[in-house]
Protein backbone atom coordinates (compact mmCIF):
# COMPACT_ATOMS: atom_id res chain seq x y z
CA UNK A 1 -47.90 43.50 29.11
CA UNK A 2 -45.37 45.02 26.65
CA UNK A 3 -43.02 45.84 29.53
CA UNK A 4 -43.28 42.25 30.84
CA UNK A 5 -42.64 40.81 27.33
CA UNK A 6 -39.66 43.11 26.85
CA UNK A 7 -38.16 42.11 30.20
CA UNK A 8 -38.60 38.41 29.45
CA UNK A 9 -37.01 38.82 26.03
CA UNK A 10 -34.00 40.67 27.48
CA UNK A 11 -33.58 37.97 30.12
CA UNK A 12 -33.76 35.19 27.51
CA UNK A 13 -31.23 37.01 25.32
CA UNK A 14 -28.85 37.50 28.27
CA UNK A 15 -29.05 33.83 29.24
CA UNK A 16 -28.43 32.81 25.65
CA UNK A 17 -25.31 34.99 25.44
CA UNK A 18 -24.02 33.65 28.75
CA UNK A 19 -24.57 30.03 27.63
CA UNK A 20 -22.89 30.67 24.28
CA UNK A 21 -19.86 32.31 25.85
CA UNK A 22 -19.57 29.54 28.44
CA UNK A 23 -19.76 26.81 25.80
CA UNK A 24 -17.18 28.52 23.62
CA UNK A 25 -14.64 28.96 26.43
CA UNK A 26 -15.20 25.84 28.51
CA UNK A 27 -11.75 24.41 29.31
CA UNK A 28 -10.95 21.05 27.74
CA UNK A 29 -13.76 21.25 25.21
CA UNK A 30 -12.62 19.68 21.91
CA UNK A 31 -13.15 21.94 18.92
CA UNK A 32 -14.17 19.85 15.90
CA UNK A 33 -14.29 22.70 13.39
CA UNK A 34 -10.61 23.48 13.11
CA UNK A 35 -7.35 22.27 11.57
CA UNK A 36 -4.76 20.53 13.78
CA UNK A 37 -2.00 23.07 14.33
CA UNK A 38 -3.86 25.33 11.91
CA UNK A 39 -2.80 23.13 8.96
CA UNK A 40 -5.03 21.24 6.52
CA UNK A 41 -2.88 18.62 4.77
CA UNK A 42 -0.41 16.24 6.42
CA UNK A 43 2.13 13.77 5.05
CA UNK A 44 2.09 10.87 7.54
CA UNK A 45 3.98 7.67 8.27
CA UNK A 46 2.39 5.25 10.71
CA UNK A 47 2.91 1.61 11.57
CA UNK A 48 2.80 -1.19 14.07
CA UNK A 49 6.23 -2.66 14.86
CA UNK A 50 5.68 -5.60 17.21
CA UNK A 51 8.65 -7.44 18.76
CA UNK A 52 7.14 -10.89 19.02
CA UNK A 53 8.75 -14.02 17.61
CA UNK A 54 6.95 -13.79 14.28
CA UNK A 55 6.12 -10.09 13.87
CA UNK A 56 2.77 -11.16 12.45
CA UNK A 57 1.03 -7.99 13.59
CA UNK A 58 3.59 -5.60 12.10
CA UNK A 59 2.62 -3.24 9.28
CA UNK A 60 3.58 0.11 7.75
CA UNK A 61 1.44 2.78 6.13
CA UNK A 62 2.35 5.94 4.23
CA UNK A 63 -0.43 8.46 3.85
CA UNK A 64 -1.78 11.90 3.14
CA UNK A 65 -4.32 13.13 5.72
CA UNK A 66 -6.80 15.80 4.57
CA UNK A 67 -8.51 17.64 7.45
CA UNK A 68 -11.61 19.43 6.20
CA UNK A 69 -12.08 21.89 9.06
CA UNK A 70 -15.63 20.69 9.76
CA UNK A 71 -14.73 17.67 11.86
CA UNK A 72 -14.28 15.26 8.94
CA UNK A 73 -11.01 13.81 7.65
CA UNK A 74 -9.98 11.76 4.61
CA UNK A 75 -6.88 9.60 4.23
CA UNK A 76 -5.23 8.38 1.02
CA UNK A 77 -2.56 5.76 1.73
CA UNK A 78 -0.25 2.89 0.74
CA UNK A 79 0.00 -0.17 2.99
CA UNK A 80 2.50 -2.98 3.60
CA UNK A 81 2.06 -6.02 5.86
CA UNK A 82 4.96 -8.03 7.34
CA UNK A 83 3.18 -11.29 6.57
CA UNK A 84 2.94 -10.55 2.82
CA UNK A 85 5.76 -10.37 0.29
CA UNK A 86 6.05 -7.29 -1.94
CA UNK A 87 8.44 -7.79 -4.89
CA UNK A 88 10.44 -4.71 -5.80
CA UNK A 89 9.03 -2.60 -8.62
CA UNK A 90 11.00 -0.65 -11.24
CA UNK A 91 10.35 3.05 -11.61
CA UNK A 92 10.78 5.21 -14.71
CA UNK A 93 13.92 7.22 -13.72
CA UNK A 94 17.29 5.49 -14.00
CA UNK A 95 20.78 6.25 -12.69
CA UNK A 96 21.90 7.60 -16.08
CA UNK A 97 24.52 10.30 -15.53
CA UNK A 98 25.72 8.96 -12.18
CA UNK A 99 27.14 5.50 -12.85
CA UNK A 100 28.62 3.75 -15.86
CA UNK A 101 25.28 2.28 -16.88
CA UNK A 102 21.71 3.50 -16.68
CA UNK A 103 20.73 1.23 -13.80
CA UNK A 104 17.14 0.51 -12.87
CA UNK A 105 15.96 2.17 -9.66
CA UNK A 106 13.45 0.31 -7.52
CA UNK A 107 10.72 0.97 -5.01
CA UNK A 108 8.52 -1.15 -2.78
CA UNK A 109 5.86 -3.09 -4.64
CA UNK A 110 2.64 -1.10 -4.54
CA UNK A 111 4.27 2.36 -4.52
CA UNK A 112 5.23 2.57 -8.18
CA UNK A 113 3.42 4.95 -10.53
CA UNK A 114 -0.04 3.65 -11.33
CA UNK A 115 -0.30 1.50 -8.21
CA UNK A 116 -3.67 1.90 -6.53
CA UNK A 117 -3.98 3.76 -3.25
CA UNK A 118 -6.41 2.94 -0.47
CA UNK A 119 -8.61 5.45 1.34
CA UNK A 120 -10.38 5.99 4.65
CA UNK A 121 -12.93 8.52 5.86
CA UNK A 122 -13.58 9.56 9.41
CA UNK A 123 -14.19 12.30 11.94
CA UNK A 124 -11.89 14.13 14.32
CA UNK A 125 -11.83 16.38 17.36
CA UNK A 126 -9.08 18.84 18.11
CA UNK A 127 -8.35 20.73 21.34
CA UNK A 128 -5.26 22.54 20.10
CA UNK A 129 -2.69 20.14 21.55
CA UNK A 130 -4.26 16.80 20.65
CA UNK A 131 -6.30 15.47 17.74
CA UNK A 132 -8.37 12.28 17.98
CA UNK A 133 -9.42 10.59 14.74
CA UNK A 134 -12.18 7.99 14.50
CA UNK A 135 -12.25 6.19 11.17
CA UNK A 136 -15.53 4.91 9.76
CA UNK A 137 -14.66 1.34 10.77
CA UNK A 138 -14.39 2.45 14.42
CA UNK A 139 -10.58 2.43 14.69
CA UNK A 140 -9.14 5.40 16.55
CA UNK A 141 -5.84 7.30 16.53
CA UNK A 142 -4.71 9.91 19.06
CA UNK A 143 -1.99 12.37 17.99
CA UNK A 144 -0.07 15.06 19.86
CA UNK A 145 0.04 18.32 17.89
CA UNK A 146 3.26 20.33 17.64
CA UNK A 147 4.49 23.46 15.88
CA UNK A 148 8.06 23.10 14.52
CA UNK A 149 7.72 26.41 12.64
CA UNK A 150 5.02 28.99 11.99
CA UNK A 151 4.54 27.50 8.54
CA UNK A 152 4.68 23.80 9.46
CA UNK A 153 2.87 21.71 12.07
CA UNK A 154 3.52 18.17 13.29
CA UNK A 155 1.52 15.30 14.72
CA UNK A 156 3.07 12.46 16.73
CA UNK A 157 1.18 9.26 17.47
CA UNK A 158 0.22 8.77 21.12
CA UNK A 159 -2.01 5.72 20.81
CA UNK A 160 -4.29 3.73 18.53
CA UNK A 161 -7.00 1.11 18.91
CA UNK A 162 -5.72 -1.20 16.18
CA UNK A 163 -2.04 -1.91 16.84
CA UNK A 164 -0.26 1.15 15.43
CA UNK A 165 2.70 1.84 17.72
CA UNK A 166 4.63 4.63 15.99
CA UNK A 167 3.70 7.50 13.72
CA UNK A 168 4.72 10.99 12.69
CA UNK A 169 3.24 13.54 10.32
CA UNK A 170 3.89 17.07 9.12
CA UNK A 171 1.26 19.43 7.77
CA UNK A 172 0.80 22.76 6.03
CA UNK A 173 -1.72 24.70 4.02
CA UNK A 174 0.12 24.26 0.73
CA UNK A 175 -2.00 22.57 -1.97
CA UNK A 176 -1.67 18.79 -1.98
CA UNK A 177 0.02 18.78 -5.39
CA UNK A 178 2.82 21.13 -4.28
CA UNK A 179 6.25 19.48 -4.46
CA UNK A 180 9.94 20.30 -4.83
CA UNK A 181 11.84 18.83 -7.83
CA UNK A 182 15.02 17.00 -6.92
CA UNK A 183 17.30 19.62 -8.45
CA UNK A 184 15.81 22.13 -5.97
CA UNK A 185 16.07 19.97 -2.82
CA UNK A 186 18.06 21.81 -0.11
CA UNK A 187 21.33 19.96 0.55
CA UNK A 188 20.81 19.69 4.31
CA UNK A 189 21.15 17.08 7.01
CA UNK A 190 17.67 15.68 7.65
CA UNK A 191 17.46 14.09 11.09
CA UNK A 192 14.80 11.80 12.48
CA UNK A 193 13.94 8.38 13.80
CA UNK A 194 13.25 4.88 12.56
CA UNK A 195 11.42 1.85 13.93
CA UNK A 196 11.79 -1.43 12.07
CA UNK A 197 11.46 -5.19 12.11
CA UNK A 198 14.05 -7.33 10.29
CA UNK A 199 14.66 -10.98 9.51
CA UNK A 200 18.35 -11.60 10.28
CA UNK A 201 19.69 -14.13 7.78
CA UNK A 202 22.71 -15.17 9.86
CA UNK A 203 20.64 -16.10 12.93
CA UNK A 204 17.29 -16.90 11.34
CA UNK A 205 15.65 -14.67 13.96
CA UNK A 206 13.35 -11.69 13.73
CA UNK A 207 14.59 -8.56 15.47
CA UNK A 208 13.17 -5.08 16.02
CA UNK A 209 15.11 -1.84 16.22
CA UNK A 210 14.46 1.81 17.01
CA UNK A 211 16.73 4.81 17.08
CA UNK A 212 17.90 7.98 15.41
CA UNK A 213 18.18 8.16 11.65
CA UNK A 214 19.61 10.59 9.10
CA UNK A 215 19.56 11.50 5.44
CA UNK A 216 22.70 13.54 4.91
CA UNK A 217 22.65 15.33 1.56
CA UNK A 218 25.55 17.66 2.43
CA UNK A 219 28.24 15.31 1.10
CA UNK A 220 29.83 16.36 -2.18
CA UNK A 221 29.45 12.72 -3.25
CA UNK A 222 25.79 13.44 -4.04
CA UNK A 223 25.43 14.12 -7.76
CA UNK A 224 22.50 15.24 -9.89
CA UNK A 225 22.26 12.32 -12.32
CA UNK A 226 19.45 13.92 -14.30
CA UNK A 227 16.29 15.84 -13.56
CA UNK A 228 14.73 12.85 -11.81
CA UNK A 229 17.58 11.35 -9.76
CA UNK A 230 20.23 12.15 -7.16
CA UNK A 231 22.85 9.56 -6.30
CA UNK A 232 25.92 9.06 -4.13
CA UNK A 233 28.45 6.35 -3.41
CA UNK A 234 29.43 6.76 0.24
CA UNK A 235 31.81 4.80 2.46
CA UNK A 236 30.25 2.65 5.16
CA UNK A 237 29.94 4.51 8.43
CA UNK A 238 29.44 1.63 10.84
CA UNK A 239 30.83 -1.91 11.11
CA UNK A 240 27.31 -3.36 11.02
CA UNK A 241 26.63 -1.94 7.57
CA UNK A 242 27.44 -4.15 4.58
CA UNK A 243 28.16 -7.08 6.84
CA UNK A 244 27.69 -9.37 3.83
CA UNK A 245 30.87 -8.06 2.20
CA UNK A 246 33.75 -10.52 2.05
CA UNK A 247 37.17 -9.75 3.58
CA UNK A 248 39.08 -7.32 1.39
CA UNK A 249 36.01 -6.05 -0.47
CA UNK A 250 35.38 -2.32 -0.47
CA UNK A 251 32.58 -1.44 1.89
CA UNK A 252 30.49 1.34 0.38
CA UNK A 253 26.82 2.10 -0.12
CA UNK A 254 25.21 3.38 -3.30
CA UNK A 255 22.23 5.66 -2.67
CA UNK A 256 19.49 6.77 -5.05
CA UNK A 257 16.84 9.42 -4.48
CA UNK A 258 14.46 9.58 -7.42
CA UNK A 259 11.18 11.20 -8.41
CA UNK A 260 8.52 11.01 -11.09
CA UNK A 261 6.99 14.32 -10.02
CA UNK A 262 4.69 15.04 -7.08
CA UNK A 263 5.37 14.48 -3.38
CA UNK A 264 6.26 10.81 -3.87
CA UNK A 265 10.01 10.17 -3.79
CA UNK A 266 11.84 6.86 -4.19
CA UNK A 267 14.80 6.21 -1.85
CA UNK A 268 16.96 3.12 -2.41
CA UNK A 269 20.40 1.96 -1.27
CA UNK A 270 22.56 -1.17 -1.43
CA UNK A 271 26.08 -2.34 -0.59
CA UNK A 272 28.28 -2.05 -3.66
CA UNK A 273 30.21 -5.23 -2.80
CA UNK A 274 27.07 -7.26 -3.56
CA UNK A 275 26.94 -6.31 -7.22
CA UNK A 276 28.03 -8.79 -9.86
CA UNK A 277 31.67 -8.40 -10.88
CA UNK A 278 32.14 -5.59 -13.36
CA UNK A 279 28.57 -4.32 -13.02
CA UNK A 280 27.46 -0.89 -11.82
CA UNK A 281 23.94 -2.16 -11.28
CA UNK A 282 22.38 -4.28 -8.56
CA UNK A 283 19.09 -6.14 -8.57
CA UNK A 284 19.30 -7.99 -5.28
CA UNK A 285 17.82 -7.32 -1.90
CA UNK A 286 18.33 -3.56 -1.75
CA UNK A 287 16.70 -1.33 0.84
CA UNK A 288 13.70 0.38 -0.78
CA UNK A 289 12.00 3.24 1.05
CA UNK A 290 8.87 4.99 -0.25
CA UNK A 291 8.80 8.59 0.96
CA UNK A 292 6.53 11.65 0.89
CA UNK A 293 7.90 15.17 0.91
CA UNK A 294 7.33 17.42 3.96
CA UNK A 295 6.24 20.78 2.51
CA UNK A 296 5.51 24.00 4.44
CA UNK A 297 3.00 26.76 3.67
CA UNK A 298 5.43 28.47 1.29
CA UNK A 299 6.19 25.26 -0.63
CA UNK A 300 9.62 24.82 0.99
CA UNK A 301 10.83 21.23 1.46
CA UNK A 302 11.83 20.29 5.03
CA UNK A 303 12.43 16.56 4.56
CA UNK A 304 10.44 13.36 4.25
CA UNK A 305 8.23 10.89 6.06
CA UNK A 306 8.59 7.35 4.82
CA UNK A 307 8.51 3.62 5.30
CA UNK A 308 10.88 0.83 4.43
CA UNK A 309 9.15 -2.10 2.77
CA UNK A 310 12.05 -4.28 1.68
CA UNK A 311 10.17 -7.47 2.52
CA UNK A 312 10.18 -9.04 -0.93
CA UNK A 313 9.14 -12.27 0.76
CA UNK A 314 6.69 -12.66 3.61
CA UNK A 315 8.38 -12.29 7.02
CA UNK A 316 11.74 -11.61 5.41
CA UNK A 317 13.78 -8.47 4.75
CA UNK A 318 12.90 -5.29 6.62
CA UNK A 319 9.69 -3.39 7.30
CA UNK A 320 9.82 -0.05 9.07
CA UNK A 321 8.65 3.50 9.65
CA UNK A 322 10.92 6.56 9.54
CA UNK A 323 11.07 10.32 9.12
CA UNK A 324 13.85 12.81 8.36
CA UNK A 325 13.46 16.61 8.61
CA UNK A 326 15.55 19.75 9.07
CA UNK A 327 13.20 21.28 11.67
């Protein structure tokens, strides 16, 4: 009897080991307890840019994704809808030290300090090359996982169930409150892409656009205004830029990159010919672009993910998604 019990036990143990090994190595099996690309925290831009006559379904979202390693994920985000107007908001830093006056710097309404963020919870599966997120409301996102460097991973949107058409994120294992102050930002060329929807004043039509994009901080025109702001006045690089300038007016763009601490950065630019005569400041329809820093495991900055939410009025201005990195 003891020999029979021992044989049965050994057989049961062998079958259990075989089943466990098979389940662990089955090809195509999604592993829920893992981090996409081995990284826990991602800065993400995602949106739906829809080229219909009204753009009613277009939106942009800027977010931090927190993967918990146990198959659950949390998102903290800011959201802008094409059909809603978002008046520009002033931020604390000014252009003092860069222009004749301490001009106000602006961001998209809802991104200023103290503005409330939204949140989502969900679950995810990850097979090493693809992560699928299901939010608690049932909406799904599928992302391709990449590895730009050993210390930084990326996710690129493949599809969604709720109208998101473009998205990109970068993740690392650095703590979520890690950031690089503006006086330590590497003066690199940060390349990327942008997708946007714009109301064209001259034609009264809504147009969409997609293509390459750049933040070039290598120019000597960029100055450190103060601890919270970088700024540059750069000549226009294309005939389409500053098309509102009158004949004979100097075509140049004033850029601001500002921070109040943390991963949030405020990017703004406007055509200098649109300022009131004799003024260094401009309070018109500038381009305002909320951004989140892309940080690797060592706390090194590699660029930004961001949105443009310059739609101060519903269905006017520009709404878009973009990213710029040096990897």
